[in-house]
mmCIF file of N, CA and C in Angstrom:
data_model
loop_
_atom_site.group_PDB
_atom_site.id
_atom_site.type_symbol
_atom_site.label_atom_id
_atom_site.label_comp_id
_atom_site.label_asym_id
_atom_site.label_seq_id
_atom_site.Cartn_x
_atom_site.Cartn_y
_atom_site.Cartn_z
ATOM 1 N N ALA A 1 0.813 -1.194 0.000
ATOM 2 C CA ALA A 1 0.000 0.000 0.000
ATOM 3 C C ALA A 1 0.860 1.263 0.000
ATOM 4 N N LEU A 2 2.119 1.150 0.422
ATOM 5 C CA LEU A 2 2.972 2.329 0.414
ATOM 6 C C LEU A 2 3.479 2.659 -0.983
ATOM 7 N N VAL A 3 3.486 1.682 -1.870
ATOM 8 C CA VAL A 3 3.919 1.927 -3.239
ATOM 9 C C VAL A 3 2.722 2.270 -4.106
ATOM 10 N N TYR A 4 1.660 1.484 -3.972
ATOM 11 C CA TYR A 4 0.430 1.781 -4.696
ATOM 12 C C TYR A 4 -0.674 1.944 -3.662
ATOM 13 N N ALA A 5 -1.261 3.105 -3.594
ATOM 14 C CA ALA A 5 -2.346 3.359 -2.654
ATOM 15 C C ALA A 5 -3.603 3.708 -3.435
ATOM 16 N N PRO A 6 -4.646 2.885 -3.309
ATOM 17 C CA PRO A 6 -5.901 3.216 -3.993
ATOM 18 C C PRO A 6 -6.483 4.510 -3.441
ATOM 19 N N PRO A 7 -7.329 5.179 -4.197
ATOM 20 C CA PRO A 7 -7.935 6.426 -3.722
ATOM 21 C C PRO A 7 -8.571 6.232 -2.345
ATOM 22 N N GLY A 8 -8.298 7.162 -1.449
ATOM 23 C CA GLY A 8 -8.860 7.099 -0.110
ATOM 24 C C GLY A 8 -8.031 6.311 0.880
ATOM 25 N N PHE A 9 -6.958 5.652 0.417
ATOM 26 C CA PHE A 9 -6.120 4.870 1.330
ATOM 27 C C PHE A 9 -5.367 5.813 2.250
ATOM 28 N N GLU A 10 -5.243 5.433 3.511
ATOM 29 C CA GLU A 10 -4.516 6.242 4.473
ATOM 30 C C GLU A 10 -3.393 5.423 5.089
ATOM 31 N N HIS A 11 -2.281 6.081 5.379
ATOM 32 C CA HIS A 11 -1.122 5.436 5.993
ATOM 33 C C HIS A 11 -1.171 5.674 7.493
ATOM 34 N N HIS A 12 -1.194 4.609 8.271
ATOM 35 C CA HIS A 12 -1.201 4.703 9.722
ATOM 36 C C HIS A 12 -0.085 3.823 10.280
ATOM 37 N N ALA A 13 0.436 4.181 11.433
ATOM 38 C CA ALA A 13 1.429 3.367 12.131
ATOM 39 C C ALA A 13 1.010 3.299 13.592
ATOM 40 N N VAL A 14 1.001 2.086 14.146
ATOM 41 C CA VAL A 14 0.559 1.886 15.526
ATOM 42 C C VAL A 14 1.603 1.054 16.251
ATOM 43 N N THR A 15 1.853 1.400 17.520
ATOM 44 C CA THR A 15 2.719 0.582 18.365
ATOM 45 C C THR A 15 2.111 0.517 19.760
ATOM 46 N N ARG A 16 2.547 -0.449 20.529
ATOM 47 C CA ARG A 16 2.044 -0.634 21.890
ATOM 48 C C ARG A 16 3.178 -0.339 22.866
ATOM 49 N N LEU A 17 2.895 0.521 23.843
ATOM 50 C CA LEU A 17 3.880 0.900 24.853
ATOM 51 C C LEU A 17 3.885 -0.106 25.996
ATOM 52 N N LYS A 18 4.974 -0.122 26.758
ATOM 53 C CA LYS A 18 5.062 -1.022 27.912
ATOM 54 C C LYS A 18 4.117 -0.598 29.029
ATOM 55 N N GLU A 19 3.909 0.693 29.166
ATOM 56 C CA GLU A 19 3.059 1.233 30.230
ATOM 57 C C GLU A 19 1.944 2.085 29.627
ATOM 58 N N GLU A 20 0.830 2.182 30.337
ATOM 59 C CA GLU A 20 -0.232 3.092 29.929
ATOM 60 C C GLU A 20 0.234 4.527 30.107
ATOM 61 N N VAL A 21 -0.195 5.399 29.221
ATOM 62 C CA VAL A 21 0.146 6.819 29.324
ATOM 63 C C VAL A 21 -1.133 7.639 29.295
ATOM 64 N N GLU A 22 -1.056 8.825 29.870
ATOM 65 C CA GLU A 22 -2.184 9.754 29.835
ATOM 66 C C GLU A 22 -1.980 10.737 28.702
ATOM 67 N N TYR A 23 -3.047 11.094 28.058
ATOM 68 C CA TYR A 23 -2.999 12.142 27.047
ATOM 69 C C TYR A 23 -4.335 12.841 27.019
ATOM 70 N N HIS A 24 -4.475 13.843 26.181
ATOM 71 C CA HIS A 24 -5.665 14.706 26.176
ATOM 72 C C HIS A 24 -5.878 15.288 27.569
ATOM 73 N N ASP A 25 -4.808 15.871 28.131
ATOM 74 C CA ASP A 25 -4.841 16.504 29.450
ATOM 75 C C ASP A 25 -5.324 15.558 30.550
ATOM 76 N N GLY A 26 -4.948 14.299 30.437
ATOM 77 C CA GLY A 26 -5.216 13.334 31.496
ATOM 78 C C GLY A 26 -6.567 12.667 31.481
ATOM 79 N N TRP A 27 -7.436 13.039 30.571
ATOM 80 C CA TRP A 27 -8.757 12.410 30.596
ATOM 81 C C TRP A 27 -8.830 11.133 29.773
ATOM 82 N N ARG A 28 -7.726 10.742 29.179
ATOM 83 C CA ARG A 28 -7.715 9.496 28.425
ATOM 84 C C ARG A 28 -6.395 8.777 28.677
ATOM 85 N N ARG A 29 -6.439 7.451 28.808
ATOM 86 C CA ARG A 29 -5.246 6.631 29.026
ATOM 87 C C ARG A 29 -5.190 5.555 27.956
ATOM 88 N N ALA A 30 -3.978 5.202 27.557
ATOM 89 C CA ALA A 30 -3.829 4.175 26.528
ATOM 90 C C ALA A 30 -2.424 3.595 26.564
ATOM 91 N N ARG A 31 -2.285 2.406 26.009
ATOM 92 C CA ARG A 31 -0.970 1.802 25.795
ATOM 93 C C ARG A 31 -0.607 1.852 24.315
ATOM 94 N N GLU A 32 -1.612 1.939 23.471
ATOM 95 C CA GLU A 32 -1.378 2.000 22.032
ATOM 96 C C GLU A 32 -1.280 3.457 21.614
ATOM 97 N N VAL A 33 -0.269 3.758 20.833
ATOM 98 C CA VAL A 33 -0.136 5.105 20.284
ATOM 99 C C VAL A 33 0.013 4.973 18.778
ATOM 100 N N CYS A 34 -0.489 5.959 18.064
ATOM 101 C CA CYS A 34 -0.462 5.828 16.615
ATOM 102 C C CYS A 34 -0.195 7.163 15.937
ATOM 103 N N LEU A 35 0.328 7.024 14.738
ATOM 104 C CA LEU A 35 0.490 8.145 13.828
ATOM 105 C C LEU A 35 -0.580 7.950 12.776
ATOM 106 N N LEU A 36 -1.473 8.886 12.660
ATOM 107 C CA LEU A 36 -2.578 8.763 11.721
ATOM 108 C C LEU A 36 -2.480 9.811 10.635
ATOM 109 N N GLU A 37 -2.888 9.428 9.468
ATOM 110 C CA GLU A 37 -3.071 10.410 8.412
ATOM 111 C C GLU A 37 -4.430 11.037 8.699
ATOM 112 N N GLY A 38 -4.442 12.298 9.033
ATOM 113 C CA GLY A 38 -5.679 12.943 9.445
ATOM 114 C C GLY A 38 -5.825 12.872 10.956
ATOM 115 N N PHE A 39 -7.066 12.967 11.430
ATOM 116 C CA PHE A 39 -7.333 13.032 12.862
ATOM 117 C C PHE A 39 -7.972 11.751 13.364
ATOM 118 N N ALA A 40 -7.688 11.421 14.625
ATOM 119 C CA ALA A 40 -8.402 10.344 15.313
ATOM 120 C C ALA A 40 -9.736 10.915 15.785
ATOM 121 N N LYS A 41 -10.693 10.056 16.018
ATOM 122 C CA LYS A 41 -12.004 10.508 16.475
ATOM 123 C C LYS A 41 -11.880 11.359 17.742
ATOM 124 N N GLY A 42 -11.011 10.920 18.659
ATOM 125 C CA GLY A 42 -10.835 11.645 19.913
ATOM 126 C C GLY A 42 -10.156 12.993 19.770
ATOM 127 N N ASP A 43 -9.546 13.258 18.612
ATOM 128 C CA ASP A 43 -8.895 14.559 18.396
ATOM 129 C C ASP A 43 -9.933 15.654 18.170
ATOM 130 N N GLY A 44 -11.118 15.267 17.776
ATOM 131 C CA GLY A 44 -12.177 16.240 17.530
ATOM 132 C C GLY A 44 -11.832 17.270 16.465
ATOM 133 N N GLY A 45 -10.906 16.902 15.556
ATOM 134 C CA GLY A 45 -10.523 17.827 14.502
ATOM 135 C C GLY A 45 -9.555 18.913 14.945
ATOM 136 N N HIS A 46 -9.001 18.778 16.152
ATOM 137 C CA HIS A 46 -8.096 19.791 16.691
ATOM 138 C C HIS A 46 -6.646 19.337 16.567
ATOM 139 N N SER A 47 -5.825 20.124 15.898
ATOM 140 C CA SER A 47 -4.425 19.745 15.695
ATOM 141 C C SER A 47 -3.661 19.664 17.013
ATOM 142 N N ARG A 48 -4.068 20.424 18.005
ATOM 143 C CA ARG A 48 -3.389 20.368 19.313
ATOM 144 C C ARG A 48 -3.510 18.981 19.928
ATOM 145 N N TRP A 49 -4.704 18.362 19.857
ATOM 146 C CA TRP A 49 -4.892 17.020 20.421
ATOM 147 C C TRP A 49 -4.118 15.990 19.605
ATOM 148 N N LYS A 50 -4.122 16.151 18.292
ATOM 149 C CA LYS A 50 -3.374 15.233 17.423
ATOM 150 C C LYS A 50 -1.889 15.301 17.774
ATOM 151 N N GLN A 51 -1.370 16.498 17.930
ATOM 152 C CA GLN A 51 0.047 16.676 18.240
ATOM 153 C C GLN A 51 0.395 16.040 19.586
ATOM 154 N N ARG A 52 -0.437 16.251 20.592
ATOM 155 C CA ARG A 52 -0.176 15.662 21.916
ATOM 156 C C ARG A 52 -0.234 14.141 21.868
ATOM 157 N N ARG A 53 -1.201 13.611 21.151
ATOM 158 C CA ARG A 53 -1.329 12.151 21.044
ATOM 159 C C ARG A 53 -0.129 11.567 20.321
ATOM 160 N N GLU A 54 0.241 12.148 19.189
ATOM 161 C CA GLU A 54 1.333 11.596 18.394
ATOM 162 C C GLU A 54 2.697 11.816 19.043
ATOM 163 N N ALA A 55 2.798 12.783 19.962
ATOM 164 C CA ALA A 55 4.064 13.019 20.662
ATOM 165 C C ALA A 55 4.439 11.831 21.544
ATOM 166 N N LEU A 56 3.479 10.982 21.865
ATOM 167 C CA LEU A 56 3.733 9.808 22.698
ATOM 168 C C LEU A 56 4.371 8.660 21.907
ATOM 169 N N PHE A 57 4.342 8.736 20.586
ATOM 170 C CA PHE A 57 4.946 7.682 19.763
ATOM 171 C C PHE A 57 6.451 7.677 20.060
ATOM 172 N N PRO A 58 7.029 6.509 20.348
ATOM 173 C CA PRO A 58 8.441 6.458 20.753
ATOM 174 C C PRO A 58 9.386 7.105 19.730
ATOM 175 N N ARG A 59 10.115 8.090 20.200
ATOM 176 C CA ARG A 59 11.041 8.832 19.338
ATOM 177 C C ARG A 59 12.091 7.913 18.716
ATOM 178 N N ALA A 60 12.543 6.913 19.464
ATOM 179 C CA ALA A 60 13.565 5.994 18.939
ATOM 180 C C ALA A 60 13.055 5.263 17.696
ATOM 181 N N LEU A 61 11.769 4.906 17.675
ATOM 182 C CA LEU A 61 11.204 4.256 16.493
ATOM 183 C C LEU A 61 11.138 5.220 15.321
ATOM 184 N N LEU A 62 10.784 6.465 15.602
ATOM 185 C CA LEU A 62 10.725 7.473 14.536
ATOM 186 C C LEU A 62 12.106 7.666 13.911
ATOM 187 N N GLU A 63 13.109 7.755 14.763
ATOM 188 C CA GLU A 63 14.460 7.990 14.264
ATOM 189 C C GLU A 63 15.006 6.777 13.512
ATOM 190 N N ARG A 64 14.720 5.571 13.998
ATOM 191 C CA ARG A 64 15.168 4.358 13.285
ATOM 192 C C ARG A 64 14.533 4.249 11.912
ATOM 193 N N ALA A 65 13.282 4.662 11.801
ATOM 194 C CA ALA A 65 12.598 4.598 10.504
ATOM 195 C C ALA A 65 13.242 5.543 9.497
ATOM 196 N N GLY A 66 13.937 6.562 9.985
ATOM 197 C CA GLY A 66 14.615 7.499 9.106
ATOM 198 C C GLY A 66 15.733 6.873 8.293
ATOM 199 N N ALA A 67 16.140 5.683 8.670
ATOM 200 C CA ALA A 67 17.200 4.977 7.942
ATOM 201 C C ALA A 67 16.630 3.829 7.105
ATOM 202 N N PHE A 68 15.304 3.772 6.957
ATOM 203 C CA PHE A 68 14.692 2.645 6.242
ATOM 204 C C PHE A 68 15.166 2.568 4.796
ATOM 205 N N SER A 69 15.445 1.343 4.393
ATOM 206 C CA SER A 69 15.814 1.062 3.007
ATOM 207 C C SER A 69 15.415 -0.378 2.703
ATOM 208 N N LEU A 70 14.609 -0.581 1.693
ATOM 209 C CA LEU A 70 14.218 -1.928 1.320
ATOM 210 C C LEU A 70 15.438 -2.770 0.966
ATOM 211 N N ALA A 71 16.455 -2.155 0.414
ATOM 212 C CA ALA A 71 17.671 -2.884 0.032
ATOM 213 C C ALA A 71 18.335 -3.532 1.254
ATOM 214 N N ARG A 72 18.149 -2.948 2.443
ATOM 215 C CA ARG A 72 18.745 -3.490 3.671
ATOM 216 C C ARG A 72 17.714 -4.218 4.540
ATOM 217 N N ALA A 73 16.518 -4.410 4.025
ATOM 218 C CA ALA A 73 15.441 -5.027 4.808
ATOM 219 C C ALA A 73 15.704 -6.499 5.065
ATOM 220 N N GLU A 74 15.105 -6.982 6.139
ATOM 221 C CA GLU A 74 15.170 -8.387 6.501
ATOM 222 C C GLU A 74 13.750 -8.890 6.720
ATOM 223 N N ALA A 75 13.589 -10.185 6.658
ATOM 224 C CA ALA A 75 12.287 -10.802 6.932
ATOM 225 C C ALA A 75 12.535 -12.122 7.631
ATOM 226 N N SER A 76 11.531 -12.612 8.347
ATOM 227 C CA SER A 76 11.698 -13.874 9.060
ATOM 228 C C SER A 76 11.822 -15.049 8.088
ATOM 229 N N ARG A 77 11.277 -14.880 6.899
ATOM 230 C CA ARG A 77 11.392 -15.919 5.863
ATOM 231 C C ARG A 77 11.904 -15.279 4.581
ATOM 232 N N ALA A 78 12.881 -15.914 3.971
ATOM 233 C CA ALA A 78 13.495 -15.378 2.748
ATOM 234 C C ALA A 78 12.462 -15.185 1.646
ATOM 235 N N GLU A 79 11.501 -16.102 1.541
ATOM 236 C CA GLU A 79 10.493 -15.975 0.486
ATOM 237 C C GLU A 79 9.572 -14.780 0.702
ATOM 238 N N ASP A 80 9.364 -14.396 1.961
ATOM 239 C CA ASP A 80 8.559 -13.195 2.229
ATOM 240 C C ASP A 80 9.260 -11.953 1.681
ATOM 241 N N LEU A 81 10.548 -11.850 1.937
ATOM 242 C CA LEU A 81 11.304 -10.704 1.449
ATOM 243 C C LEU A 81 11.348 -10.700 -0.073
ATOM 244 N N ALA A 82 11.512 -11.869 -0.666
ATOM 245 C CA ALA A 82 11.520 -11.955 -2.133
ATOM 246 C C ALA A 82 10.175 -11.509 -2.704
ATOM 247 N N ASN A 83 9.074 -11.916 -2.067
ATOM 248 C CA ASN A 83 7.740 -11.511 -2.527
ATOM 249 C C ASN A 83 7.531 -10.007 -2.381
ATOM 250 N N ILE A 84 8.007 -9.448 -1.281
ATOM 251 C CA ILE A 84 7.877 -8.004 -1.079
ATOM 252 C C ILE A 84 8.639 -7.264 -2.168
ATOM 253 N N ARG A 85 9.866 -7.683 -2.409
ATOM 254 C CA ARG A 85 10.679 -7.010 -3.427
ATOM 255 C C ARG A 85 10.055 -7.148 -4.814
ATOM 256 N N GLU A 86 9.466 -8.292 -5.075
ATOM 257 C CA GLU A 86 8.799 -8.490 -6.373
ATOM 258 C C GLU A 86 7.597 -7.557 -6.506
ATOM 259 N N GLN A 87 6.811 -7.439 -5.442
ATOM 260 C CA GLN A 87 5.637 -6.562 -5.475
ATOM 261 C C GLN A 87 6.028 -5.090 -5.627
ATOM 262 N N VAL A 88 7.116 -4.706 -4.984
ATOM 263 C CA VAL A 88 7.573 -3.323 -5.047
ATOM 264 C C VAL A 88 8.146 -3.012 -6.419
ATOM 265 N N GLY A 89 8.855 -3.951 -6.989
ATOM 266 C CA GLY A 89 9.416 -3.758 -8.324
ATOM 267 C C GLY A 89 10.249 -2.504 -8.411
ATOM 268 N N ASP A 90 9.959 -1.669 -9.400
ATOM 269 C CA ASP A 90 10.745 -0.446 -9.577
ATOM 270 C C ASP A 90 10.259 0.699 -8.690
ATOM 271 N N GLY A 91 9.381 0.416 -7.741
ATOM 272 C CA GLY A 91 8.883 1.430 -6.814
ATOM 273 C C GLY A 91 9.672 1.500 -5.517
ATOM 274 N N GLU A 92 10.867 0.918 -5.507
ATOM 275 C CA GLU A 92 11.657 0.884 -4.265
ATOM 276 C C GLU A 92 11.981 2.280 -3.739
ATOM 277 N N ARG A 93 12.352 3.179 -4.609
ATOM 278 C CA ARG A 93 12.684 4.542 -4.179
ATOM 279 C C ARG A 93 11.471 5.211 -3.532
ATOM 280 N N ALA A 94 10.302 5.051 -4.129
ATOM 281 C CA ALA A 94 9.083 5.643 -3.575
ATOM 282 C C ALA A 94 8.733 5.002 -2.232
ATOM 283 N N LEU A 95 8.899 3.689 -2.115
ATOM 284 C CA LEU A 95 8.620 3.006 -0.856
ATOM 285 C C LEU A 95 9.541 3.520 0.238
ATOM 286 N N ASP A 96 10.836 3.549 -0.045
ATOM 287 C CA ASP A 96 11.792 4.025 0.951
ATOM 288 C C ASP A 96 11.451 5.442 1.402
ATOM 289 N N ALA A 97 11.188 6.328 0.461
ATOM 290 C CA ALA A 97 10.881 7.720 0.777
ATOM 291 C C ALA A 97 9.576 7.840 1.564
ATOM 292 N N THR A 98 8.587 7.032 1.220
ATOM 293 C CA THR A 98 7.291 7.082 1.904
ATOM 294 C C THR A 98 7.421 6.652 3.358
ATOM 295 N N VAL A 99 8.137 5.571 3.595
ATOM 296 C CA VAL A 99 8.337 5.101 4.975
ATOM 297 C C VAL A 99 9.094 6.159 5.781
ATOM 298 N N ARG A 100 10.181 6.645 5.226
ATOM 299 C CA ARG A 100 10.985 7.637 5.960
ATOM 300 C C ARG A 100 10.179 8.911 6.225
ATOM 301 N N ALA A 101 9.446 9.396 5.228
ATOM 302 C CA ALA A 101 8.678 10.630 5.394
ATOM 303 C C ALA A 101 7.557 10.449 6.408
ATOM 304 N N ARG A 102 6.868 9.325 6.342
ATOM 305 C CA ARG A 102 5.736 9.101 7.253
ATOM 306 C C ARG A 102 6.171 9.158 8.703
ATOM 307 N N PHE A 103 7.350 8.607 8.995
ATOM 308 C CA PHE A 103 7.826 8.597 10.371
ATOM 309 C C PHE A 103 8.578 9.869 10.745
ATOM 310 N N ALA A 104 9.008 10.664 9.776
ATOM 311 C CA ALA A 104 9.745 11.895 10.069
ATOM 312 C C ALA A 104 8.826 13.077 10.357
ATOM 313 N N VAL A 105 7.606 13.046 9.868
ATOM 314 C CA VAL A 105 6.707 14.186 10.056
ATOM 315 C C VAL A 105 6.566 14.577 11.532
ATOM 316 N N PRO A 106 6.423 13.624 12.477
ATOM 317 C CA PRO A 106 6.315 14.039 13.884
ATOM 318 C C PRO A 106 7.581 14.724 14.414
ATOM 319 N N LEU A 107 8.709 14.546 13.742
ATOM 320 C CA LEU A 107 9.959 15.180 14.167
ATOM 321 C C LEU A 107 10.103 16.593 13.593
ATOM 322 N N LEU A 108 9.197 16.965 12.721
ATOM 323 C CA LEU A 108 9.286 18.238 12.010
ATOM 324 C C LEU A 108 9.282 19.441 12.957
ATOM 325 N N ALA A 109 8.391 19.456 13.933
ATOM 326 C CA ALA A 109 8.311 20.602 14.853
ATOM 327 C C ALA A 109 9.632 20.797 15.582
ATOM 328 N N ASP A 110 10.233 19.699 16.050
ATOM 329 C CA ASP A 110 11.526 19.806 16.731
ATOM 330 C C ASP A 110 12.583 20.364 15.794
ATOM 331 N N ALA A 111 12.607 19.891 14.556
ATOM 332 C CA ALA A 111 13.600 20.357 13.591
ATOM 333 C C ALA A 111 13.440 21.854 13.336
ATOM 334 N N LEU A 112 12.200 22.310 13.232
ATOM 335 C CA LEU A 112 11.951 23.735 13.005
ATOM 336 C C LEU A 112 12.367 24.578 14.206
ATOM 337 N N MET A 113 12.147 24.054 15.407
ATOM 338 C CA MET A 113 12.513 24.781 16.628
ATOM 339 C C MET A 113 14.033 24.875 16.791
ATOM 340 N N GLN A 114 14.765 23.932 16.201
ATOM 341 C CA GLN A 114 16.222 23.923 16.330
ATOM 342 C C GLN A 114 16.903 24.858 15.341
ATOM 343 N N GLY A 115 16.160 25.442 14.446
ATOM 344 C CA GLY A 115 16.739 26.368 13.479
ATOM 345 C C GLY A 115 17.779 25.685 12.610
ATOM 346 N N ASP A 116 18.975 26.265 12.544
ATOM 347 C CA ASP A 116 20.036 25.706 11.703
ATOM 348 C C ASP A 116 20.403 24.285 12.106
ATOM 349 N N ALA A 117 20.328 23.975 13.399
ATOM 350 C CA ALA A 117 20.691 22.636 13.874
ATOM 351 C C ALA A 117 19.746 21.566 13.325
ATOM 352 N N GLY A 118 18.506 21.936 13.022
ATOM 353 C CA GLY A 118 17.538 20.979 12.497
ATOM 354 C C GLY A 118 17.423 21.004 10.988
ATOM 355 N N ALA A 119 18.259 21.786 10.332
ATOM 356 C CA ALA A 119 18.162 21.951 8.873
ATOM 357 C C ALA A 119 18.337 20.634 8.126
ATOM 358 N N GLY A 120 19.216 19.765 8.593
ATOM 359 C CA GLY A 120 19.438 18.481 7.924
ATOM 360 C C GLY A 120 18.197 17.599 7.963
ATOM 361 N N VAL A 121 17.527 17.591 9.102
ATOM 362 C CA VAL A 121 16.293 16.803 9.240
ATOM 363 C C VAL A 121 15.232 17.349 8.297
ATOM 364 N N LEU A 122 15.114 18.669 8.262
ATOM 365 C CA LEU A 122 14.117 19.305 7.405
ATOM 366 C C LEU A 122 14.400 19.029 5.927
ATOM 367 N N GLU A 123 15.639 19.159 5.505
ATOM 368 C CA GLU A 123 16.002 18.902 4.110
ATOM 369 C C GLU A 123 15.728 17.451 3.725
ATOM 370 N N ALA A 124 16.076 16.511 4.620
ATOM 371 C CA ALA A 124 15.841 15.092 4.333
ATOM 372 C C ALA A 124 14.346 14.808 4.232
ATOM 373 N N LEU A 125 13.564 15.395 5.134
ATOM 374 C CA LEU A 125 12.113 15.193 5.107
ATOM 375 C C LEU A 125 11.510 15.737 3.822
ATOM 376 N N LEU A 126 11.897 16.925 3.429
ATOM 377 C CA LEU A 126 11.349 17.508 2.205
ATOM 378 C C LEU A 126 11.720 16.675 0.975
ATOM 379 N N ALA A 127 12.938 16.174 0.933
ATOM 380 C CA ALA A 127 13.349 15.321 -0.187
ATOM 381 C C ALA A 127 12.523 14.037 -0.206
ATOM 382 N N ASP A 128 12.325 13.438 0.968
ATOM 383 C CA ASP A 128 11.527 12.210 1.026
ATOM 384 C C ASP A 128 10.065 12.471 0.679
ATOM 385 N N LEU A 129 9.524 13.596 1.128
ATOM 386 C CA LEU A 129 8.140 13.923 0.778
ATOM 387 C C LEU A 129 7.974 14.062 -0.735
ATOM 388 N N ARG A 130 8.946 14.683 -1.387
ATOM 389 C CA ARG A 130 8.886 14.838 -2.852
ATOM 390 C C ARG A 130 8.852 13.479 -3.543
ATOM 391 N N ASP A 131 9.636 12.519 -3.039
ATOM 392 C CA ASP A 131 9.738 11.209 -3.694
ATOM 393 C C ASP A 131 8.714 10.186 -3.195
ATOM 394 N N SER A 132 7.934 10.576 -2.183
ATOM 395 C CA SER A 132 7.034 9.621 -1.540
ATOM 396 C C SER A 132 5.674 9.523 -2.232
ATOM 397 N N ARG A 133 4.834 8.686 -1.679
ATOM 398 C CA ARG A 133 3.452 8.536 -2.125
ATOM 399 C C ARG A 133 2.484 9.108 -1.093
ATOM 400 N N LEU A 134 2.970 10.002 -0.252
ATOM 401 C CA LEU A 134 2.091 10.623 0.750
ATOM 402 C C LEU A 134 1.381 11.803 0.137
#
């Protein structure tokens, strides 16, 4: 779906934390945190709630995704990786850029706040967005 996305398809990423966390000013608790394209129902269409919710996504996972490359990918079964590569075909560059961009967007605010120090993150994100399917 990251290489070919039918109309209306949305890219989401979800992970489960070791401990429950509070968000939305303490009135909601969860162990699952997600990056959504658009808003979650609980965000009520407010970017502030979306930002607070997505800030809980583990930063280490976001940063690791910044190095994603299908060429260096692994799978539990060799045939799974072969099938993935076959399905991706000549869309490898778009897949790599889409994965990296999707996980870099939550880091954007920090990069902007860092000014010149965050310029590399911003440049990489913009390049990936240009080449992505987002």
